[in-house]
Amino acid sequence: MSAEQQSLDGLEEEARRALAEVTTLPALADVRARFLGKKSALSGVLRGIGRLEGADRARVGEQANLVKERIEALVSARRDELGRGERERALSETRLDVTLPGLRAPRGGLHPITRIERDVVAFFTGLGFGVEEGPEVETQWHNFEALNMPPDHPARDMQATFFVDGGHVLRTHTSPVQIRTMSGRTPPFRFIAPGRVYRCDRSPRHSPMFHQVECFMVDENVSFADLKGILYAFQRHMMGADVELRFRSSYFPFTEPSAELDYRCLICRGAGCATCSQSGWIEAGGCGMIHPVVLEHCGIDPERWQGFAFGMTLDRAAMLRWGIPNIHLLFDGDVRVLEQI
Amino acid sequence: MRVPLRWLAEWIALPDEAELLARLTQGGLEVEEVLRVGPDLSGVRVGHVLTCDKHPQADRLSLCRVDLGEAEPASIVCGAPNVAAGQKVAVASPGARLPDGRKLQKAKIRGVTSHGMICSAAELGLAEQADGILVLDAAAPVGAPLDSVLAVGERVVDLTLTPNRGDCASLLGVAREVRAHFGGDIEIPPTEAPEQGPSAAADLRVEIADPAGCRRYVARLVRGVRIGPSPGWLQQRLEAAGMRPVDVVVDVTNLVMLEFGQPLHAFDAGTLRGGVVRVRRALPGEKLTTLDGETRTLEPDDLLIADAERAIALAGVMGGAETQVTERTRDVLLESAHFDATRVRRTARRLGLHSEASYRFERQIDAAGVRRACDRAARLLSELTDASVTPGVLEATGDEADAEPVIALDPERVNRLLGTALSRAEIAALLARVEVRVADALASPLRCRVPSWRNDLRHAEDLVEEVARIHGFDEIPATLPRQRLAPVVVARSRRVSEAARDALAAAGLFECMTLPFARPADLDRMGLTADDVRRRLVRLQNPLTEDEGALRTFLLPSLLDVIQANRARQVERIRIFEVGRTFHPRAEGELPDERLALAAAITQGGERLWDMRAPVFFELKGALEQVLEAVGVTAEFVPGGGEPFWHPTSSAHIDVAGRPVGTLGELHPEVAVRFEIDVPCALLSLDLDELAAAKAAAHRFEEPSRQPQVRRDLAVLLPRDAAAGRVLHAIRSTAGPHLVEAAVFDHYEGPGIPEGRVSVAFRLVFQRPDRTLTDAEVTRASERVVAMLADRFRGELRHGGGVAGG
Ligand SMILES: [Zn+2]
């Protein structure tokens, strides 16, 4: 038995003992280097093979590789053992208090009126209505005269008006968008016009600024019955349920016939409560068939064309949806209010 | 218009109250509320006296057992001599409140407990005094509320009238509506005046010198009027209708106005000069002292009543002080006229004199009812004051309009507008209910004669509305329209503002909305220079408050107010934005330029998620970057916001494709103090119209590479004023085609870094789409970058200049 043979026999046993003593992965790496590294005895033997004669070379070489494989297997087995041990230790050492609150990205949100407006816009664009906007500072022609309210008309008293430089007004309703949209175009058409409107009035129930959506449609045969059909579908969309509607005869200079639309109070189901001022009904907006004078002002022949217009206030709808008791809460930027929407 | 229901019931039989109110409301006379006028007897019920015995302890008291419809009769002590078994009486139980405010309680009277009180008419507020208890009709149902069996108090319906229905500002008008809905006959109170003595024409005549302003003028002379308070029934009527009793003459004119809707005026006939009453325009500079004691300077457009010498009344608006009826008045001239609605309205508006009379004239009155109202008032005065009505009516007419116009109505048009299928006969029948007469229901078109009081019915569409109203809007079917499809086009500015809103909400900001008014003082507080274009305001002529005298030219002051208010409410962390219009004057007569603007703000403080050390500015900038990404544009941030309200060295302006679209920055500390903001904050101001005008960058898809990435981190010492954003931009254009990512991952100045320098660490990621990059390729690219940094930015690598790989 050669010297090489002897040292090889001892190596495996020596490595087995050394590995048994090892308790950490870095120490394991050291042991591996000692037995299998470039400077190890085994590497020395393998390097020396070249110098051996024929039969010895084959035998020693075969043996050395066998020992190397066995030590590798021992190291690998020990590494698995140690790794499992460390993972188990880590498992027992780390612990989360899962009842701590989650870390969240800051939450933002859209204004309630934006959200209601989008609901309205989604419904009408779904039916193929275009979306139009107009200026908030309007000419008296567009805000009044073209809508069949000549200068001394008593209906002007219904709309407390802000006047601005140059004889213009802050629009008191979104109806002037009808005039801007229809003038110079040929029917048929269907549009909605959401936007801000202004009245010279500040009281617990009124803000000088609020929001309306105007909806109108003109064709050869669009009737009040069609207006009713659209409004039933619209209220169902907004309320998420079938609602009972009531059409109340009313007066707007720019529609004839005119009606106010009410829906049955969903809170008291008509019995009367604070939300509906004990009436059992909640006002949803005004509507009617566009007055022939308005069509004429837009250059549209009222003998051939007819249509409906409907206008609603978004602020009130938002207040009802989120139970906001006071319109002024919508416009003072109180973060504690906005966070709840 | 306040309508006492029992008064209305004298004109026409009324249906059940709930039904009446519902139909009036749906028919367009909206019931605002139902008021109670008179004593409130809601706690008093009808009782049946079962037994009536002497009180054991007191001779003059009785002990009664009274059935109130409950399980057990109540035992009640009563002191009235007229109480007797078998009577129906009014019982106030413990807890009930009597009209004098007293709340009834159980009481021990001479050792016997009394469970309530049997009331006298005086105790119920129904009479001044009473000798004993009130004995009710034997048929009164036991337990019923007293006000259901006794006419106590009055229920008054408050109707909101639309401007077209001036005809309903009277009992007669409301009665006509009731008839239209429910049918029945209207009973009109007697109007014939018993005439006595010599004719009025001997002393007086009336003239209309302004025929366009007065269609008809009627006057009656009533002699020997005794001025004093009017009788109780008249006063109660007026009070129930919401009017204050004055004296018999004023009260009679008001009563007749409420009955017929015709305003009347009474002159002291003894004060009239020259035997003539004339309707004319005011003379330039003419003056009149009105009833309220004010001397008013008149304008030629004002419609006047004058005698031979002077103005005596503003027609339809207010009488003159010199000719008013006083205690010394003996003879009264009653005026009833039809004045032009627009003229009355202008005068009332200019002088701020709105009255029950001007209200009715402005909405046009019934020209055919002028004479009747005058007769009715004369009759009442003779009845109530023993005055004598002088024979003959003084009368003059101006421009006559067609009192009962005829409108042609095509039945087809009715059905086409309403979507109904009504026959001609049905349409004619519906119109007949509002007294629009169709001569021949077979004729085409239908020829419809409008009654004199319906001044609002002038077009065929007005009649269509009457058909719908009386038929009932609820009877019209609900259908969906048929129309050709057309694509919906939404303007880019709207899509951009909606995308911006979504991006900011997703970035953790809350949208707020504020009023668009500008406080001029805010322009100073923001530090704007005298020539700043934002000082050119669109001004309101009738602002609600001085602070709201103009429209805003930018949104930031509103947002600062919101921050301040929230801080005052102890909100720690404020992240808000607003989208709104700003208003900028243009040439005289033109509408202002309205621009859609966006402003956003984030304040320092409170819990924040990412790097607590980084200034809040970067949080806001990150939110803005999300907006820009959503809109599809890339922006360049140029140091220096160039605004007086920004921190001069911590602000930037935002360029998109070389055009400025806004600025952002930390708030200047001086401005913060002026707005009382106690926390650092960053704000953003963006012109959304400008942003929408910028072309969105074309988005091109790139297939992800399957080749390995190579990363190089460069820690570079840069001069403090070398803008990292620009350096990054330079790196991107220097590092060659295989640079796929370049980012700043550390930014540090302080101990260990030389004075005036800042350490910025850049991460460069290289990758080829076709094959693995060689080490040499990456090193060459990195070295090009290092050389460029040294050359253009005086940058030097830290840590001995190695190019770290990974
Ligand atoms: Zn309700």
PDB file of N, CA and C in Angstrom, chain B residues 258-319:
ATOM      1  N   LEU B 258    -107.977  89.782  -2.841  1.00  0.00           N
ATOM      2  CA  LEU B 258    -107.807  88.351  -2.579  1.00  0.00           C
ATOM      3  C   LEU B 258    -108.906  87.542  -3.264  1.00  0.00           C
ATOM      4  N   GLU B 259    -110.105  88.113  -3.307  1.00  0.00           N
ATOM      5  CA  GLU B 259    -111.211  87.373  -3.920  1.00  0.00           C
ATOM      6  C   GLU B 259    -111.051  87.263  -5.431  1.00  0.00           C
ATOM      7  N   PHE B 260    -110.766  88.393  -6.092  1.00  0.00           N
ATOM      8  CA  PHE B 260    -110.814  88.421  -7.557  1.00  0.00           C
ATOM      9  C   PHE B 260    -109.445  88.621  -8.220  1.00  0.00           C
ATOM     10  N   GLY B 261    -108.413  88.886  -7.430  1.00  0.00           N
ATOM     11  CA  GLY B 261    -107.088  89.094  -8.016  1.00  0.00           C
ATOM     12  C   GLY B 261    -106.913  90.478  -8.616  1.00  0.00           C
ATOM     13  N   GLN B 262    -107.893  91.352  -8.371  1.00  0.00           N
ATOM     14  CA  GLN B 262    -107.815  92.705  -8.933  1.00  0.00           C
ATOM     15  C   GLN B 262    -107.377  93.673  -7.833  1.00  0.00           C
ATOM     16  N   PRO B 263    -106.175  94.234  -7.923  1.00  0.00           N
ATOM     17  CA  PRO B 263    -105.763  95.220  -6.922  1.00  0.00           C
ATOM     18  C   PRO B 263    -106.607  96.492  -7.058  1.00  0.00           C
ATOM     19  N   LEU B 264    -106.944  97.059  -5.928  1.00  0.00           N
ATOM     20  CA  LEU B 264    -107.747  98.290  -5.927  1.00  0.00           C
ATOM     21  C   LEU B 264    -106.994  99.351  -5.148  1.00  0.00           C
ATOM     22  N   HIS B 265    -107.338 100.610  -5.459  1.00  0.00           N
ATOM     23  CA  HIS B 265    -106.773 101.677  -4.645  1.00  0.00           C
ATOM     24  C   HIS B 265    -107.909 102.608  -4.241  1.00  0.00           C
ATOM     25  N   ALA B 266    -107.816 103.185  -3.043  1.00  0.00           N
ATOM     26  CA  ALA B 266    -108.851 104.114  -2.567  1.00  0.00           C
ATOM     27  C   ALA B 266    -108.223 105.485  -2.348  1.00  0.00           C
ATOM     28  N   PHE B 267    -108.806 106.488  -2.994  1.00  0.00           N
ATOM     29  CA  PHE B 267    -108.368 107.867  -2.764  1.00  0.00           C
ATOM     30  C   PHE B 267    -109.373 108.552  -1.847  1.00  0.00           C
ATOM     31  N   ASP B 268    -108.898 109.507  -1.074  1.00  0.00           N
ATOM     32  CA  ASP B 268    -109.804 110.398  -0.359  1.00  0.00           C
ATOM     33  C   ASP B 268    -110.327 111.382  -1.406  1.00  0.00           C
ATOM     34  N   ALA B 269    -111.593 111.213  -1.801  1.00  0.00           N
ATOM     35  CA  ALA B 269    -112.123 111.996  -2.918  1.00  0.00           C
ATOM     36  C   ALA B 269    -112.066 113.493  -2.623  1.00  0.00           C
ATOM     37  N   GLY B 270    -112.129 113.836  -1.334  1.00  0.00           N
ATOM     38  CA  GLY B 270    -112.112 115.238  -0.972  1.00  0.00           C
ATOM     39  C   GLY B 270    -110.784 115.931  -1.238  1.00  0.00           C
ATOM     40  N   THR B 271    -109.729 115.172  -1.444  1.00  0.00           N
ATOM     41  CA  THR B 271    -108.419 115.792  -1.654  1.00  0.00           C
ATOM     42  C   THR B 271    -108.102 115.939  -3.141  1.00  0.00           C
ATOM     43  N   LEU B 272    -108.940 115.392  -3.995  1.00  0.00           N
ATOM     44  CA  LEU B 272    -108.636 115.435  -5.426  1.00  0.00           C
ATOM     45  C   LEU B 272    -108.961 116.818  -5.975  1.00  0.00           C
ATOM     46  N   ARG B 273    -108.099 117.303  -6.833  1.00  0.00           N
ATOM     47  CA  ARG B 273    -108.259 118.659  -7.349  1.00  0.00           C
ATOM     48  C   ARG B 273    -108.621 118.644  -8.826  1.00  0.00           C
ATOM     49  N   GLY B 274    -109.506 119.538  -9.175  1.00  0.00           N
ATOM     50  CA  GLY B 274    -109.777 119.774 -10.581  1.00  0.00           C
ATOM     51  C   GLY B 274    -110.775 118.833 -11.205  1.00  0.00           C
ATOM     52  N   GLY B 275    -111.393 117.959 -10.393  1.00  0.00           N
ATOM     53  CA  GLY B 275    -112.462 117.102 -10.910  1.00  0.00           C
ATOM     54  C   GLY B 275    -112.038 116.098 -11.949  1.00  0.00           C
ATOM     55  N   VAL B 276    -110.773 115.792 -12.004  1.00  0.00           N
ATOM     56  CA  VAL B 276    -110.336 114.811 -12.999  1.00  0.00           C
ATOM     57  C   VAL B 276    -109.285 113.877 -12.402  1.00  0.00           C
ATOM     58  N   VAL B 277    -109.366 112.606 -12.819  1.00  0.00           N
ATOM     59  CA  VAL B 277    -108.318 111.631 -12.483  1.00  0.00           C
ATOM     60  C   VAL B 277    -107.788 111.122 -13.811  1.00  0.00           C
ATOM     61  N   ARG B 278    -106.471 111.241 -13.971  1.00  0.00           N
ATOM     62  CA  ARG B 278    -105.893 110.990 -15.292  1.00  0.00           C
ATOM     63  C   ARG B 278    -104.752 109.974 -15.160  1.00  0.00           C
ATOM     64  N   VAL B 279    -104.679 109.044 -16.125  1.00  0.00           N
ATOM     65  CA  VAL B 279    -103.555 108.110 -16.179  1.00  0.00           C
ATOM     66  C   VAL B 279    -102.573 108.668 -17.201  1.00  0.00           C
ATOM     67  N   ARG B 280    -101.354 108.933 -16.795  1.00  0.00           N
ATOM     68  CA  ARG B 280    -100.387 109.510 -17.743  1.00  0.00           C
ATOM     69  C   ARG B 280     -98.969 109.131 -17.368  1.00  0.00           C
ATOM     70  N   ARG B 281     -98.035 109.454 -18.281  1.00  0.00           N
ATOM     71  CA  ARG B 281     -96.618 109.279 -17.981  1.00  0.00           C
ATOM     72  C   ARG B 281     -96.172 110.361 -17.006  1.00  0.00           C
ATOM     73  N   ALA B 282     -95.135 110.077 -16.238  1.00  0.00           N
ATOM     74  CA  ALA B 282     -94.571 111.093 -15.350  1.00  0.00           C
ATOM     75  C   ALA B 282     -93.851 112.138 -16.191  1.00  0.00           C
ATOM     76  N   LEU B 283     -93.819 113.373 -15.676  1.00  0.00           N
ATOM     77  CA  LEU B 283     -93.079 114.441 -16.360  1.00  0.00           C
ATOM     78  C   LEU B 283     -91.638 114.393 -15.876  1.00  0.00           C
ATOM     79  N   PRO B 284     -90.708 114.874 -16.683  1.00  0.00           N
ATOM     80  CA  PRO B 284     -89.302 114.850 -16.240  1.00  0.00           C
ATOM     81  C   PRO B 284     -89.164 115.571 -14.902  1.00  0.00           C
ATOM     82  N   GLY B 285     -88.543 114.906 -13.937  1.00  0.00           N
ATOM     83  CA  GLY B 285     -88.266 115.534 -12.643  1.00  0.00           C
ATOM     84  C   GLY B 285     -89.457 115.591 -11.711  1.00  0.00           C
ATOM     85  N   GLU B 286     -90.602 115.092 -12.146  1.00  0.00           N
ATOM     86  CA  GLU B 286     -91.799 115.139 -11.308  1.00  0.00           C
ATOM     87  C   GLU B 286     -91.584 114.330 -10.021  1.00  0.00           C
ATOM     88  N   LYS B 287     -92.181 114.797  -8.933  1.00  0.00           N
ATOM     89  CA  LYS B 287     -91.996 114.134  -7.641  1.00  0.00           C
ATOM     90  C   LYS B 287     -93.330 113.702  -7.067  1.00  0.00           C
ATOM     91  N   LEU B 288     -93.264 112.657  -6.246  1.00  0.00           N
ATOM     92  CA  LEU B 288     -94.470 112.198  -5.560  1.00  0.00           C
ATOM     93  C   LEU B 288     -94.067 111.650  -4.204  1.00  0.00           C
ATOM     94  N   THR B 289     -94.790 112.136  -3.159  1.00  0.00           N
ATOM     95  CA  THR B 289     -94.568 111.552  -1.838  1.00  0.00           C
ATOM     96  C   THR B 289     -95.537 110.385  -1.688  1.00  0.00           C
ATOM     97  N   THR B 290     -94.981 109.178  -1.536  1.00  0.00           N
ATOM     98  CA  THR B 290     -95.824 107.984  -1.493  1.00  0.00           C
ATOM     99  C   THR B 290     -96.305 107.727  -0.068  1.00  0.00           C
ATOM    100  N   LEU B 291     -97.210 106.763   0.045  1.00  0.00           N
ATOM    101  CA  LEU B 291     -97.836 106.436   1.331  1.00  0.00           C
ATOM    102  C   LEU B 291     -96.836 106.204   2.456  1.00  0.00           C
ATOM    103  N   ASP B 292     -95.657 105.691   2.098  1.00  0.00           N
ATOM    104  CA  ASP B 292     -94.661 105.377   3.121  1.00  0.00           C
ATOM    105  C   ASP B 292     -93.882 106.618   3.552  1.00  0.00           C
ATOM    106  N   GLY B 293     -94.271 107.798   3.020  1.00  0.00           N
ATOM    107  CA  GLY B 293     -93.626 109.024   3.456  1.00  0.00           C
ATOM    108  C   GLY B 293     -92.392 109.394   2.649  1.00  0.00           C
ATOM    109  N   GLU B 294     -91.969 108.531   1.746  1.00  0.00           N
ATOM    110  CA  GLU B 294     -90.781 108.814   0.927  1.00  0.00           C
ATOM    111  C   GLU B 294     -91.177 109.717  -0.241  1.00  0.00           C
ATOM    112  N   THR B 295     -90.323 110.698  -0.509  1.00  0.00           N
ATOM    113  CA  THR B 295     -90.562 111.510  -1.704  1.00  0.00           C
ATOM    114  C   THR B 295     -89.734 110.933  -2.834  1.00  0.00           C
ATOM    115  N   ARG B 296     -90.405 110.606  -3.916  1.00  0.00           N
ATOM    116  CA  ARG B 296     -89.732 109.880  -4.995  1.00  0.00           C
ATOM    117  C   ARG B 296     -89.687 110.727  -6.253  1.00  0.00           C
ATOM    118  N   THR B 297     -88.508 110.689  -6.891  1.00  0.00           N
ATOM    119  CA  THR B 297     -88.363 111.390  -8.158  1.00  0.00           C
ATOM    120  C   THR B 297     -88.728 110.415  -9.272  1.00  0.00           C
ATOM    121  N   LEU B 298     -89.619 110.848 -10.153  1.00  0.00           N
ATOM    122  CA  LEU B 298     -90.190 109.922 -11.130  1.00  0.00           C
ATOM    123  C   LEU B 298     -89.487 110.035 -12.477  1.00  0.00           C
ATOM    124  N   GLU B 299     -89.685 109.020 -13.270  1.00  0.00           N
ATOM    125  CA  GLU B 299     -89.119 109.006 -14.619  1.00  0.00           C
ATOM    126  C   GLU B 299     -90.245 108.865 -15.628  1.00  0.00           C
ATOM    127  N   PRO B 300     -90.033 109.383 -16.836  1.00  0.00           N
ATOM    128  CA  PRO B 300     -91.122 109.420 -17.828  1.00  0.00           C
ATOM    129  C   PRO B 300     -91.729 108.049 -18.111  1.00  0.00           C
ATOM    130  N   ASP B 301     -90.977 106.987 -17.872  1.00  0.00           N
ATOM    131  CA  ASP B 301     -91.521 105.657 -18.131  1.00  0.00           C
ATOM    132  C   ASP B 301     -92.521 105.247 -17.047  1.00  0.00           C
ATOM    133  N   ASP B 302     -92.465 105.920 -15.881  1.00  0.00           N
ATOM    134  CA  ASP B 302     -93.380 105.573 -14.790  1.00  0.00           C
ATOM    135  C   ASP B 302     -94.810 105.923 -15.174  1.00  0.00           C
ATOM    136  N   LEU B 303     -95.712 105.003 -14.851  1.00  0.00           N
ATOM    137  CA  LEU B 303     -97.124 105.227 -15.117  1.00  0.00           C
ATOM    138  C   LEU B 303     -97.734 105.873 -13.872  1.00  0.00           C
ATOM    139  N   LEU B 304     -98.390 107.013 -14.074  1.00  0.00           N
ATOM    140  CA  LEU B 304     -98.874 107.797 -12.945  1.00  0.00           C
ATOM    141  C   LEU B 304    -100.371 107.936 -12.966  1.00  0.00           C
ATOM    142  N   ILE B 305    -100.944 108.099 -11.770  1.00  0.00           N
ATOM    143  CA  ILE B 305    -102.311 108.599 -11.659  1.00  0.00           C
ATOM    144  C   ILE B 305    -102.167 110.041 -11.158  1.00  0.00           C
ATOM    145  N   ALA B 306    -102.861 110.947 -11.813  1.00  0.00           N
ATOM    146  CA  ALA B 306    -102.724 112.351 -11.448  1.00  0.00           C
ATOM    147  C   ALA B 306    -104.099 112.991 -11.404  1.00  0.00           C
ATOM    148  N   ASP B 307    -104.220 114.074 -10.638  1.00  0.00           N
ATOM    149  CA  ASP B 307    -105.440 114.870 -10.775  1.00  0.00           C
ATOM    150  C   ASP B 307    -105.089 116.054 -11.668  1.00  0.00           C
ATOM    151  N   ALA B 308    -105.875 117.096 -11.601  1.00  0.00           N
ATOM    152  CA  ALA B 308    -105.646 118.193 -12.530  1.00  0.00           C
ATOM    153  C   ALA B 308    -104.312 118.877 -12.266  1.00  0.00           C
ATOM    154  N   GLU B 309    -103.765 118.725 -11.054  1.00  0.00           N
ATOM    155  CA  GLU B 309    -102.598 119.519 -10.689  1.00  0.00           C
ATOM    156  C   GLU B 309    -101.327 118.729 -10.453  1.00  0.00           C
ATOM    157  N   ARG B 310    -101.468 117.469 -10.005  1.00  0.00           N
ATOM    158  CA  ARG B 310    -100.273 116.787  -9.519  1.00  0.00           C
ATOM    159  C   ARG B 310    -100.455 115.277  -9.580  1.00  0.00           C
ATOM    160  N   ALA B 311     -99.327 114.615  -9.382  1.00  0.00           N
ATOM    161  CA  ALA B 311     -99.351 113.155  -9.298  1.00  0.00           C
ATOM    162  C   ALA B 311    -100.015 112.757  -7.992  1.00  0.00           C
ATOM    163  N   ILE B 312    -100.871 111.717  -8.050  1.00  0.00           N
ATOM    164  CA  ILE B 312    -101.513 111.269  -6.807  1.00  0.00           C
ATOM    165  C   ILE B 312    -101.233 109.792  -6.504  1.00  0.00           C
ATOM    166  N   ALA B 313    -100.680 109.081  -7.451  1.00  0.00           N
ATOM    167  CA  ALA B 313    -100.339 107.669  -7.171  1.00  0.00           C
ATOM    168  C   ALA B 313     -99.400 107.142  -8.263  1.00  0.00           C
ATOM    169  N   LEU B 314     -98.545 106.176  -7.881  1.00  0.00           N
ATOM    170  CA  LEU B 314     -97.766 105.416  -8.851  1.00  0.00           C
ATOM    171  C   LEU B 314     -98.630 104.233  -9.246  1.00  0.00           C
ATOM    172  N   ALA B 315     -99.074 104.218 -10.504  1.00  0.00           N
ATOM    173  CA  ALA B 315    -100.073 103.232 -10.915  1.00  0.00           C
ATOM    174  C   ALA B 315     -99.620 101.816 -10.589  1.00  0.00           C
ATOM    175  N   GLY B 316    -100.454 101.120  -9.835  1.00  0.00           N
ATOM    176  CA  GLY B 316    -100.205  99.709  -9.561  1.00  0.00           C
ATOM    177  C   GLY B 316     -99.119  99.449  -8.555  1.00  0.00           C
ATOM    178  N   VAL B 317     -98.444 100.490  -8.095  1.00  0.00           N
ATOM    179  CA  VAL B 317     -97.304 100.282  -7.213  1.00  0.00           C
ATOM    180  C   VAL B 317     -97.592 100.822  -5.812  1.00  0.00           C
ATOM    181  N   MET B 318     -97.902 102.113  -5.697  1.00  0.00           N
ATOM    182  CA  MET B 318     -98.186 102.688  -4.388  1.00  0.00           C
ATOM    183  C   MET B 318     -98.917 104.019  -4.536  1.00  0.00           C
ATOM    184  N   GLY B 319     -99.809 104.275  -3.593  1.00  0.00           N
ATOM    185  CA  GLY B 319    -100.555 105.522  -3.619  1.00  0.00           C
ATOM    186  C   GLY B 319     -99.742 106.685  -3.077  1.00  0.00           C
TER     187      GLY B 319
END
